[in-house]
CSV table of C-alpha atoms and ligand atoms in Angstrom, one decimal:
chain,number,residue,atom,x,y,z
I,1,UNK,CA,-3.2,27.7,-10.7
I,2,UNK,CA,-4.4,24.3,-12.5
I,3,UNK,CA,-1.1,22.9,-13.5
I,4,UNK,CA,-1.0,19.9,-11.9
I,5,UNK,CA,0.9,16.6,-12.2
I,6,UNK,CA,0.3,13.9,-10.0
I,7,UNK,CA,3.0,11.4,-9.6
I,8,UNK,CA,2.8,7.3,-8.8
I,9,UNK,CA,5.9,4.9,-8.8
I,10,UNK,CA,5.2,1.8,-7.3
I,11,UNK,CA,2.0,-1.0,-7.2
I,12,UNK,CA,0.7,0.6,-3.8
I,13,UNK,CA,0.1,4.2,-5.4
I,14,UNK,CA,-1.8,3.2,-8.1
I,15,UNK,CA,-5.1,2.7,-5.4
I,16,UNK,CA,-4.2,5.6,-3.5
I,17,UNK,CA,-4.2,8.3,-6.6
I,18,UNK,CA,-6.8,6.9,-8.8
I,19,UNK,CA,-9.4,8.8,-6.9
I,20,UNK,CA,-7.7,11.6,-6.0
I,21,UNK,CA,-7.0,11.9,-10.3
I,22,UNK,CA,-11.1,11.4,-10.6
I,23,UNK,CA,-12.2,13.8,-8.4
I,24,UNK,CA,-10.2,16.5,-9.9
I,25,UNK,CA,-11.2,15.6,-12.8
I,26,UNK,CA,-14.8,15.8,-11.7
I,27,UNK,CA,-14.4,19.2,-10.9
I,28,UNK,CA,-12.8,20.7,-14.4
I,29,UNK,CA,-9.0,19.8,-13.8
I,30,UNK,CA,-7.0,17.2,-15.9
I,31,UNK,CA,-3.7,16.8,-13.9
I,32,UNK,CA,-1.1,15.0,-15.6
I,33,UNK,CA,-0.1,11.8,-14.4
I,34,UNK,CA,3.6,10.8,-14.4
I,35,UNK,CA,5.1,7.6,-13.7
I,36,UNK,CA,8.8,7.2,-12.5
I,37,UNK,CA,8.9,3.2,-13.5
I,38,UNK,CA,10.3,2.2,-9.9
I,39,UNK,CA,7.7,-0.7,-10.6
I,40,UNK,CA,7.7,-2.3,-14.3
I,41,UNK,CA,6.4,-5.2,-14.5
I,42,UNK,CA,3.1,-5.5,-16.3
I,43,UNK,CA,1.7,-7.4,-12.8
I,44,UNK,CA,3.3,-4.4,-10.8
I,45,UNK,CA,2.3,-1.5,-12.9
I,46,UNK,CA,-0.2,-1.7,-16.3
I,47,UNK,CA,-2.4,-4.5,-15.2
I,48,UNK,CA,-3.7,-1.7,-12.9
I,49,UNK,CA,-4.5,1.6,-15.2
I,50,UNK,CA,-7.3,0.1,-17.0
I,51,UNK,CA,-8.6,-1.7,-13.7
I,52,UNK,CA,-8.7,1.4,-11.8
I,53,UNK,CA,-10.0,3.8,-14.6
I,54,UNK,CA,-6.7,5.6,-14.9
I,55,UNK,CA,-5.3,7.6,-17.3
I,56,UNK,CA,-2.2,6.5,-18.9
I,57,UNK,CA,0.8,7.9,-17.6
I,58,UNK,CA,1.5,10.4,-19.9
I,59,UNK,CA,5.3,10.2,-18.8
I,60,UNK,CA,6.9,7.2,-18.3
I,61,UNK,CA,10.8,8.6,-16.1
I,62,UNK,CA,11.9,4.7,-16.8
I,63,UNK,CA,14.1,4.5,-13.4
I,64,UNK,CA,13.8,1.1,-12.8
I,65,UNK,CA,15.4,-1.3,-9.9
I,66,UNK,CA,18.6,-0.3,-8.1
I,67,UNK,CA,20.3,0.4,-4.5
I,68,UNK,CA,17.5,2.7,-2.9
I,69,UNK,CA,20.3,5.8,-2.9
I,70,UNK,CA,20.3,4.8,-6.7
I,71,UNK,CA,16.3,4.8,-7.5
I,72,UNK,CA,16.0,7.5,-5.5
I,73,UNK,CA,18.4,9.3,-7.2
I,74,UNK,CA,17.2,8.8,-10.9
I,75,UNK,CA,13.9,9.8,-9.7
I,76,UNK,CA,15.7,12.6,-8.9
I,77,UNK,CA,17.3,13.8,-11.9
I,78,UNK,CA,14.3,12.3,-14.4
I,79,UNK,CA,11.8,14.6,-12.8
I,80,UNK,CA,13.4,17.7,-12.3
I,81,UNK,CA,14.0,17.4,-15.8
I,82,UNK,CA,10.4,17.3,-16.2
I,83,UNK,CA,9.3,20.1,-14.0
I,84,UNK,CA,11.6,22.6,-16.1
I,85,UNK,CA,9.9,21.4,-19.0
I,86,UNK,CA,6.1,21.4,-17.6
I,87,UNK,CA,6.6,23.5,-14.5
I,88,UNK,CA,3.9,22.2,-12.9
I,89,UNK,CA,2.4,24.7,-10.0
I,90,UNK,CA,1.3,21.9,-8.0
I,91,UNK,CA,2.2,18.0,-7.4
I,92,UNK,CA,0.5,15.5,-5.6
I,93,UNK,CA,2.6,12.3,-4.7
I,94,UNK,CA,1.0,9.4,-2.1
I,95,UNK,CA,2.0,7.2,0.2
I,96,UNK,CA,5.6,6.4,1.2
I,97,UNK,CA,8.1,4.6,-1.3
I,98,UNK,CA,11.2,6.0,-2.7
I,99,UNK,CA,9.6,7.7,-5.6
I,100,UNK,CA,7.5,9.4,-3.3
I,101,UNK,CA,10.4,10.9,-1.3
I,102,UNK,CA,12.6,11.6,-4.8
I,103,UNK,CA,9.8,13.6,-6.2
I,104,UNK,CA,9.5,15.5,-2.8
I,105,UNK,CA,13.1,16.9,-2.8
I,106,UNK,CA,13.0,17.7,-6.6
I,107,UNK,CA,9.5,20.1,-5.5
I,108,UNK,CA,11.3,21.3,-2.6
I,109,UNK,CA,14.3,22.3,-4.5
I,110,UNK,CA,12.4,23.5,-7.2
I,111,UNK,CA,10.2,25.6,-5.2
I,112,UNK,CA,6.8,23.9,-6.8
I,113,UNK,CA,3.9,23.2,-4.2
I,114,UNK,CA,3.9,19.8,-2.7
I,115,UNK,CA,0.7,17.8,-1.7
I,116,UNK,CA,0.9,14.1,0.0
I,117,UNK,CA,-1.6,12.1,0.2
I,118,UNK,CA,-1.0,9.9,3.1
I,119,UNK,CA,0.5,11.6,5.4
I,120,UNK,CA,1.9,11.7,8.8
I,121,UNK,CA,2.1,7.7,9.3
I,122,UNK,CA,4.5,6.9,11.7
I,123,UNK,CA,6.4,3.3,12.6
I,124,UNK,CA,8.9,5.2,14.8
I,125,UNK,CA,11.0,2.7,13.0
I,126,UNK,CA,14.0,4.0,10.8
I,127,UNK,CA,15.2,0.6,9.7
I,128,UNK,CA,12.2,0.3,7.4
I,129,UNK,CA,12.8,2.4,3.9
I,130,UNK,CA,9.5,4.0,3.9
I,131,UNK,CA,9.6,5.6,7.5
I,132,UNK,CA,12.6,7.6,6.0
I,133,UNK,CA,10.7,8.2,3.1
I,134,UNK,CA,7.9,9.5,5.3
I,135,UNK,CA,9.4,11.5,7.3
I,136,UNK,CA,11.1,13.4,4.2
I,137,UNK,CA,8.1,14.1,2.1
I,138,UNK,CA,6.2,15.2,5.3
I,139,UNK,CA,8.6,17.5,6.1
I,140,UNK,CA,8.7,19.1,2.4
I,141,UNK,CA,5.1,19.3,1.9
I,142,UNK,CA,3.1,22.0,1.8
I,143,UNK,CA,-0.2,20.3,1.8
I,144,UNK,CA,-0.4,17.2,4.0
I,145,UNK,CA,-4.0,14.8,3.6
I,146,UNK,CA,-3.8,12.5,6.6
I,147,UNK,CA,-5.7,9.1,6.9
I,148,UNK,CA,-5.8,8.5,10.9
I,149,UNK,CA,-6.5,11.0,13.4
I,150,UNK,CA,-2.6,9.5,14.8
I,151,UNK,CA,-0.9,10.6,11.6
I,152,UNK,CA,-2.1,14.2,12.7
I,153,UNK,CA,-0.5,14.3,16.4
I,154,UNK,CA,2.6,12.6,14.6
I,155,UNK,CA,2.8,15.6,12.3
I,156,UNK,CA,2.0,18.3,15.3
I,157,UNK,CA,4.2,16.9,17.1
I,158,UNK,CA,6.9,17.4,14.9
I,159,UNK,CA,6.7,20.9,14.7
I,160,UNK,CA,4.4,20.9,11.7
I,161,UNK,CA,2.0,24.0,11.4
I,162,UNK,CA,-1.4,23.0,11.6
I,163,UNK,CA,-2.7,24.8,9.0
I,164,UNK,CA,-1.0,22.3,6.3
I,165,UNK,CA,-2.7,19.1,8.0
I,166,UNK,CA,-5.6,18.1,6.0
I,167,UNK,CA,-7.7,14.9,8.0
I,168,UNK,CA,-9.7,13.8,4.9
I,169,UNK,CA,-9.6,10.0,5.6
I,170,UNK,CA,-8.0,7.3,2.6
I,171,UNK,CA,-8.1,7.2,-0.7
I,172,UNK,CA,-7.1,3.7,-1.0
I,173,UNK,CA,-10.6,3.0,0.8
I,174,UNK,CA,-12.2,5.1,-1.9
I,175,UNK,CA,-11.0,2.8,-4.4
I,176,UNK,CA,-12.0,-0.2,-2.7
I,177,UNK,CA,-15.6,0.9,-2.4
I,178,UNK,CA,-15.5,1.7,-6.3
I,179,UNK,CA,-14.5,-1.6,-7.2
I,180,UNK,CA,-15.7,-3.9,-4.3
I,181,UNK,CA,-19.0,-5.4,-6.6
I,182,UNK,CA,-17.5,-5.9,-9.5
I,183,UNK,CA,-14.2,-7.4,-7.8
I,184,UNK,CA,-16.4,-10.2,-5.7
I,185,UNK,CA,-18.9,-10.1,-9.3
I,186,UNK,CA,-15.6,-12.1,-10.5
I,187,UNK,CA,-15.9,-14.8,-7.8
I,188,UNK,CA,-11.7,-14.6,-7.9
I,189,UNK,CA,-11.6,-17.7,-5.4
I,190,UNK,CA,-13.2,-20.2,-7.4
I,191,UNK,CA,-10.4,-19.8,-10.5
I,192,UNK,CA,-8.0,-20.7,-7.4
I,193,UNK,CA,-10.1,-23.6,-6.0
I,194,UNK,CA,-11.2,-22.3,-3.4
I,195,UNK,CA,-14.4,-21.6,-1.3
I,196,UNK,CA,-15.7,-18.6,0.5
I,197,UNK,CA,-14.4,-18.1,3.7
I,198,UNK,CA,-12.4,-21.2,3.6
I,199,UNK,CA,-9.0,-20.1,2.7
I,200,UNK,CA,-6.2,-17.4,3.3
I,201,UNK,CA,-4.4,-14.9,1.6
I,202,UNK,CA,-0.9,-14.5,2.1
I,203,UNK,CA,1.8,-11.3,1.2
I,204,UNK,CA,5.6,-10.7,2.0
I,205,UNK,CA,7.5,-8.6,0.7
I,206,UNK,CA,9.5,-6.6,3.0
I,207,UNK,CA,13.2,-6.5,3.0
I,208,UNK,CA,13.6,-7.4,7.0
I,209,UNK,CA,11.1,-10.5,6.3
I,210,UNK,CA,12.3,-11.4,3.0
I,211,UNK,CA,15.7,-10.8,2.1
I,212,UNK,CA,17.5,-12.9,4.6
I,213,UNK,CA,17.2,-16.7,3.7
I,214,UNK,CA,17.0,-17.9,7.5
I,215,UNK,CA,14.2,-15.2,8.1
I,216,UNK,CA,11.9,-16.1,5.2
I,217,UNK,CA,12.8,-19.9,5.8
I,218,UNK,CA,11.4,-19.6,9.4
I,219,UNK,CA,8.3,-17.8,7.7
I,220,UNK,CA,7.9,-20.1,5.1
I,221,UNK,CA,7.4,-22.7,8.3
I,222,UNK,CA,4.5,-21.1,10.0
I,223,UNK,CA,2.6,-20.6,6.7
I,224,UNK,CA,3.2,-24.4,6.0
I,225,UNK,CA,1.9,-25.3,9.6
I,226,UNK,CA,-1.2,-22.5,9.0
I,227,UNK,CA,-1.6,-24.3,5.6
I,228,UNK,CA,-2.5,-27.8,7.8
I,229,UNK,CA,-5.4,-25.8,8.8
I,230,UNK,CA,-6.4,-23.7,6.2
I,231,UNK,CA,-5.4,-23.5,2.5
I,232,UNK,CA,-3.1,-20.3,1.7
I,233,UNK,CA,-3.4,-18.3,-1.6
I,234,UNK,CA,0.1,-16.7,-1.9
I,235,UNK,CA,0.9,-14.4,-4.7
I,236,UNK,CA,4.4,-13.6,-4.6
I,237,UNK,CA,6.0,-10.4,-5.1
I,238,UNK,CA,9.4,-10.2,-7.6
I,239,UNK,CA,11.8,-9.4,-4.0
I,240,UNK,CA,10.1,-12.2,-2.2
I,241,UNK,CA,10.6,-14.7,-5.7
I,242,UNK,CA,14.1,-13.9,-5.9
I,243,UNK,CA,14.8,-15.1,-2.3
I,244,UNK,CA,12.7,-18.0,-2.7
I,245,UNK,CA,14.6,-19.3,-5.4
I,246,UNK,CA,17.7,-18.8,-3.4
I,247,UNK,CA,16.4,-20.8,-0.4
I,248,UNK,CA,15.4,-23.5,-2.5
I,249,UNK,CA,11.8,-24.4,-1.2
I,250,UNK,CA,10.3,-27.3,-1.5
I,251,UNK,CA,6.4,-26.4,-1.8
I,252,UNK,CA,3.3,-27.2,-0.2
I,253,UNK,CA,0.3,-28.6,-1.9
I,254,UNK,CA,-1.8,-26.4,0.5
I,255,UNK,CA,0.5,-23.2,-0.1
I,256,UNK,CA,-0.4,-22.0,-3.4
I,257,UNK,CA,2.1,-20.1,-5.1
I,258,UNK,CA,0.8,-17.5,-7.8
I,259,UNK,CA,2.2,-14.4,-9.5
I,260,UNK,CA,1.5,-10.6,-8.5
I,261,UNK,CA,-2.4,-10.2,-9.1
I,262,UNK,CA,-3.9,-7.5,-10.6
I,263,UNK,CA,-6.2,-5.2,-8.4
I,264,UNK,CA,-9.9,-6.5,-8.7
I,265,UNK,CA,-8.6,-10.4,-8.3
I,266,UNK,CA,-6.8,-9.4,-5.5
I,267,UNK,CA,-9.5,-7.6,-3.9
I,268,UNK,CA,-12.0,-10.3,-4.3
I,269,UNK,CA,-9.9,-13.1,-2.8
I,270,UNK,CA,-9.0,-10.5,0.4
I,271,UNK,CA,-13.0,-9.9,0.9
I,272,UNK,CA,-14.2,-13.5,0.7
I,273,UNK,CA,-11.0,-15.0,2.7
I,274,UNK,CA,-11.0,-16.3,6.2
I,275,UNK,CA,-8.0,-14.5,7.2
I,276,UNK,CA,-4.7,-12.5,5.6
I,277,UNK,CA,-1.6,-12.7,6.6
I,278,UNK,CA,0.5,-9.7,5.4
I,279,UNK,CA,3.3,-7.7,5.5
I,280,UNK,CA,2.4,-4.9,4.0
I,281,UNK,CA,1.2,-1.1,4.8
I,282,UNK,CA,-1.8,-1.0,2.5
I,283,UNK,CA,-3.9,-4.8,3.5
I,284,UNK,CA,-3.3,-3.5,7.1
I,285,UNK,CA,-6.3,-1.2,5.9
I,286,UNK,CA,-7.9,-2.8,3.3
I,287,UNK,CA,-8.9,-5.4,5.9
I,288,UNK,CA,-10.2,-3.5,8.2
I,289,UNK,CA,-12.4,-1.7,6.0
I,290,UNK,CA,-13.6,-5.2,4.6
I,291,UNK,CA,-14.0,-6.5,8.3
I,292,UNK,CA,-11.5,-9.8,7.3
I,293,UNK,CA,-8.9,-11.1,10.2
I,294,UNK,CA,-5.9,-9.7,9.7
I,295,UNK,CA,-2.0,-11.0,11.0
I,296,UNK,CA,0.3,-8.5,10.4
I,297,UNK,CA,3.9,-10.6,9.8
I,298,UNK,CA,5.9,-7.4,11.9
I,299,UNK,CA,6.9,-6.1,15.0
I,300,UNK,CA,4.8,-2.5,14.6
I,301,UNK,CA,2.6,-0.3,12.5
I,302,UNK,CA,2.5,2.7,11.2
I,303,UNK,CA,-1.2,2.0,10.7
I,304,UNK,CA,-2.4,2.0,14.2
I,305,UNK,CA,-6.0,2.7,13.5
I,306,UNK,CA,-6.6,-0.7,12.3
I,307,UNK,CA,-5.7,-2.1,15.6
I,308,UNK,CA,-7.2,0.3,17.6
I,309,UNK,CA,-10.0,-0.2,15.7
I,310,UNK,CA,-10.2,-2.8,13.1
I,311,UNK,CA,-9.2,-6.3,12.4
I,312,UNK,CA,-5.7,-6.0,12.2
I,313,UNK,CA,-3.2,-7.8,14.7
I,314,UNK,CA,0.5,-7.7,15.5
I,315,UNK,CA,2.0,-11.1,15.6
I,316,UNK,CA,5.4,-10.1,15.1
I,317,UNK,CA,8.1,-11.8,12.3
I,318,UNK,CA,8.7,-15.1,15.2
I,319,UNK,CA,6.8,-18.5,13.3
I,320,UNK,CA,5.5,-19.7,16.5
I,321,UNK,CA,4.0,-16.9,17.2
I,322,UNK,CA,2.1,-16.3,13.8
I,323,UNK,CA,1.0,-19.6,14.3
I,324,UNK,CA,-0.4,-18.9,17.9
I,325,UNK,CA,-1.8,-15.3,16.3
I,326,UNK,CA,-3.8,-17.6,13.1
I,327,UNK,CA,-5.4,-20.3,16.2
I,328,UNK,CA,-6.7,-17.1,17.8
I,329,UNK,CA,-8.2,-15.9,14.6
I,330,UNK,CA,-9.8,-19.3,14.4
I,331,UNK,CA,-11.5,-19.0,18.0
I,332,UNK,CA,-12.7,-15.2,17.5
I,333,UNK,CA,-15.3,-14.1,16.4
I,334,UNK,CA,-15.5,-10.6,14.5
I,335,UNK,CA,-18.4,-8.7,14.7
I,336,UNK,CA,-19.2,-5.9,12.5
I,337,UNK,CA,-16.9,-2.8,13.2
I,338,UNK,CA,-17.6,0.6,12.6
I,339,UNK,CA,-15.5,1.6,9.9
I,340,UNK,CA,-12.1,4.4,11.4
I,341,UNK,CA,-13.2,7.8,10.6
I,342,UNK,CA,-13.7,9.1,7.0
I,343,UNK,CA,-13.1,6.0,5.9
I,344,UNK,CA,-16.0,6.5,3.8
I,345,UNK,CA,-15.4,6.1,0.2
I,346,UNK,CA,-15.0,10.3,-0.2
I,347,UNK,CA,-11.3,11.0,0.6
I,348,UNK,CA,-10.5,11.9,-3.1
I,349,UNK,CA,-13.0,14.4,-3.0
I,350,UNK,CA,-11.9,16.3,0.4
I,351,UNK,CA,-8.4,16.1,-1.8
I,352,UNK,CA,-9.9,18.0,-4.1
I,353,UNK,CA,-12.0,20.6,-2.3
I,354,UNK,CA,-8.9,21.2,-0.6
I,355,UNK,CA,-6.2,22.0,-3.4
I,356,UNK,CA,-9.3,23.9,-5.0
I,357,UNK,CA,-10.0,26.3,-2.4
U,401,LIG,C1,8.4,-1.0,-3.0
U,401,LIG,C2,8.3,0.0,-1.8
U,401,LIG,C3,7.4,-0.6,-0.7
U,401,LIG,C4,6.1,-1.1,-1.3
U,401,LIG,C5,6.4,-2.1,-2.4
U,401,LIG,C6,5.1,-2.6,-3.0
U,401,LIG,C7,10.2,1.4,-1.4
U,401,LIG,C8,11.4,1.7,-0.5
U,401,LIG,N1,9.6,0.3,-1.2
U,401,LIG,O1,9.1,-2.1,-2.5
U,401,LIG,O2,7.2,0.4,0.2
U,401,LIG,O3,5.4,-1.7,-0.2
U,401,LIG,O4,7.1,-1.4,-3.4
U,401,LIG,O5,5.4,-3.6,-3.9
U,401,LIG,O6,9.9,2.2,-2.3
U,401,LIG,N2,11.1,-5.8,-9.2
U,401,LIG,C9,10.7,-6.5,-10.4
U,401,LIG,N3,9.7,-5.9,-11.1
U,401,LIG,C10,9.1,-4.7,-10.8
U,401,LIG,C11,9.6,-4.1,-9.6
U,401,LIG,C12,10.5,-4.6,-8.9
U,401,LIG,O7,11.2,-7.5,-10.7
U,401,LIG,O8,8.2,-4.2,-11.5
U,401,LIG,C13,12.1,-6.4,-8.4
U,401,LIG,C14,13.5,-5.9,-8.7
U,401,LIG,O9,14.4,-6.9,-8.6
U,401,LIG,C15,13.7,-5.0,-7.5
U,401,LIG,C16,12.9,-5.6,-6.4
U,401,LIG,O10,11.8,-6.2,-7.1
U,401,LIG,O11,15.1,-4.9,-7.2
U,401,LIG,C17,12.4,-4.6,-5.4
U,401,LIG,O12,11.7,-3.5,-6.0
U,401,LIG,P1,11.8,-2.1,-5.4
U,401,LIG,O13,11.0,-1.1,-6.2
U,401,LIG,O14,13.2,-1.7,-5.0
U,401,LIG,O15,11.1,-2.2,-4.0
U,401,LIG,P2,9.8,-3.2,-3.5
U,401,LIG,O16,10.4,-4.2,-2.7
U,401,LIG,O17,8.9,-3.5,-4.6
């Protein structure tokens, strides 16, 4: 059985199945990698291959943008397709976008082994897209690599047999200590005038905090108020730039608007900032693993082993309270945390051993 195809869709999978496409590698199996095209933008999708030492797709499903029943759908349909073509014995998907859960049904239906790297992460919040997503491809996997020792009382407590719950710590981590040196090597804050430790980075992009014009308005505040204290990098994703331009905002000189960066850029601001403010699943972790204050612009986590344990803190989506949340960050001091477990750069590799035996 060495027929496998692993399967990425959106910017946050790229990190998260790079090592897991090594480390098979590294032991004598070339899976192929297929891409459904939910993300297709060059600064959302190929700017990351050659960063991350990843193959080219070798399939490209082309789905594009749409109503999430529609995406979800063409995923659907594209990749079945490709299964009765390839039949591949085994596919890996990660993390929790629409893709993911597409790809999930199409094995299940199919009756090809499933493997899901990032499993068992719970918001206990259905609104959000990706908790639904979650919840799917957990329940139609057959192998299920968890990140948090939380994501493995999630899944036992939803009934799900113990012996498919695999604890082998992040990938995404794994990538970040591969390309860490070379990342900061590029001194990423000085191209953006900036000094070490003397600026923020910012992300939004979810649909509750950015689709709504009186929401984003009111976030658009805080950061302008932060901004009086501290100058804010802000990279904005395609969703976000579409409201923006719809709200009409007049900008900050100390809120610096820039396009989707690529990876290592990215990485190197996040590692030499004073704080990030984010919305997003992923930064929740890569923070804590790089010891940087984090404010996490929402109401809960899924990720609760960066609170627990790392620099990550709940401010919640009201501006006055992000505000409050970034003055606290200025009067703390962060030690040096002990990393969450298996955090430690060899996720990928567990992966691996796994499927293997
Ligand atoms: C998706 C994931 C989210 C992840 C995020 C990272 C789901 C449900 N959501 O959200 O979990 O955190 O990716 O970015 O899967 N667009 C472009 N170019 C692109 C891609 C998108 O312009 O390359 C625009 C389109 O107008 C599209 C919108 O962005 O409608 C949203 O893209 P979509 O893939 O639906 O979801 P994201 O918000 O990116």
């Amino acid at each position: 059985m060495t027929n496998f195809t692993c399967v990425v869709g959106a910017r946050p999978n790229y990190m998260k199945m790079a090592p897991v496409v090594a480390a098979l590698k590294g032991r004598g199996i070339v899976p192929a990698l297929v891409h459904t095209g939910q993300h297709y933008d060059e600064s959302m999708s190929a700017v990351f291959f050659g960063e991350l030492g990843m193959p080219k797709p070798s399939r490209n499903l082309g789905v594009g943008s749409g109503t999430h029943t529609l995406q979800t759908a063409r995923v659907m349909v594209a990749f079945e397709e490709y299964c009765q073509t390839n039949q591949p014995d085994l596919v890996l998907v990660g993390g929790d976008v629409n893709s993911t859960a597409a790809v999930a049904l199409v094995c299940a239906k199919l009756g090809i082994r499933l493997g899901h790297v990032e499993s068992g992460l719970r918001s206990f919040d259905r609104s959000m897209p990706e908790e639904v997503n979650r919840v799917v491809t957990d329940h139609l996997a057959d192998l299920l690599f968890t990140t948090e020792e939380s994501a493995n009382e999630n899944l036992m407590g939803e009934g799900i047999p113990d012996a498919r719950i695999h604890f082998v710590g992040n990938t995404m981590i794994d990538s970040l200590d591969r390309h860490l040196e070379t990342a900061l090597g590029k001194e990423p804050w000085v191209a953006h005038g900036m000094k070490e430790n003397e600026y923020g980075v910012v992300t939004l992009h979810r649909p509750s905090n950015v689709d709504e014009g009186s929401q984003l308005e009111g976030l658009m505040g805080s950061l302008e108020e932060i901004s009086k204290k501290l100058p804010l990098i802000y990279p904005v994703h395609p969703r976000t730039q579409k409201s923006l331009e719809g709200i009409g905002l007049t900008v900050s000189t100390n809120v610096r608007f820039c396009a989707p960066l690529p990876y290592l850029e990215f990485l190197g601001l996040m590692a030499r900032a004073r704080c990030v403010l984010t919305d997003s699943g992923g930064i929740q972790e890569e923070t804590t693993a790089l010891g940087i204050p984090c404010l996490t612009i929402r109401e809960n986590t899924e990720r609760p082993v960066t609170v627990r344990h790392g620099t990550n803190r709940l401010v919640g989506v009201d501006p006055e309270n992000i505000v409050r949340g970034f003055q606290d960050v200025l009067n703390q001091e962060y030690g040096e945390n002990p990393r969450p477990p298996l955090w430690d750069g060899h996720a990928a590799e567990r992966i691996a051993d796994v499927i293997l035996s």
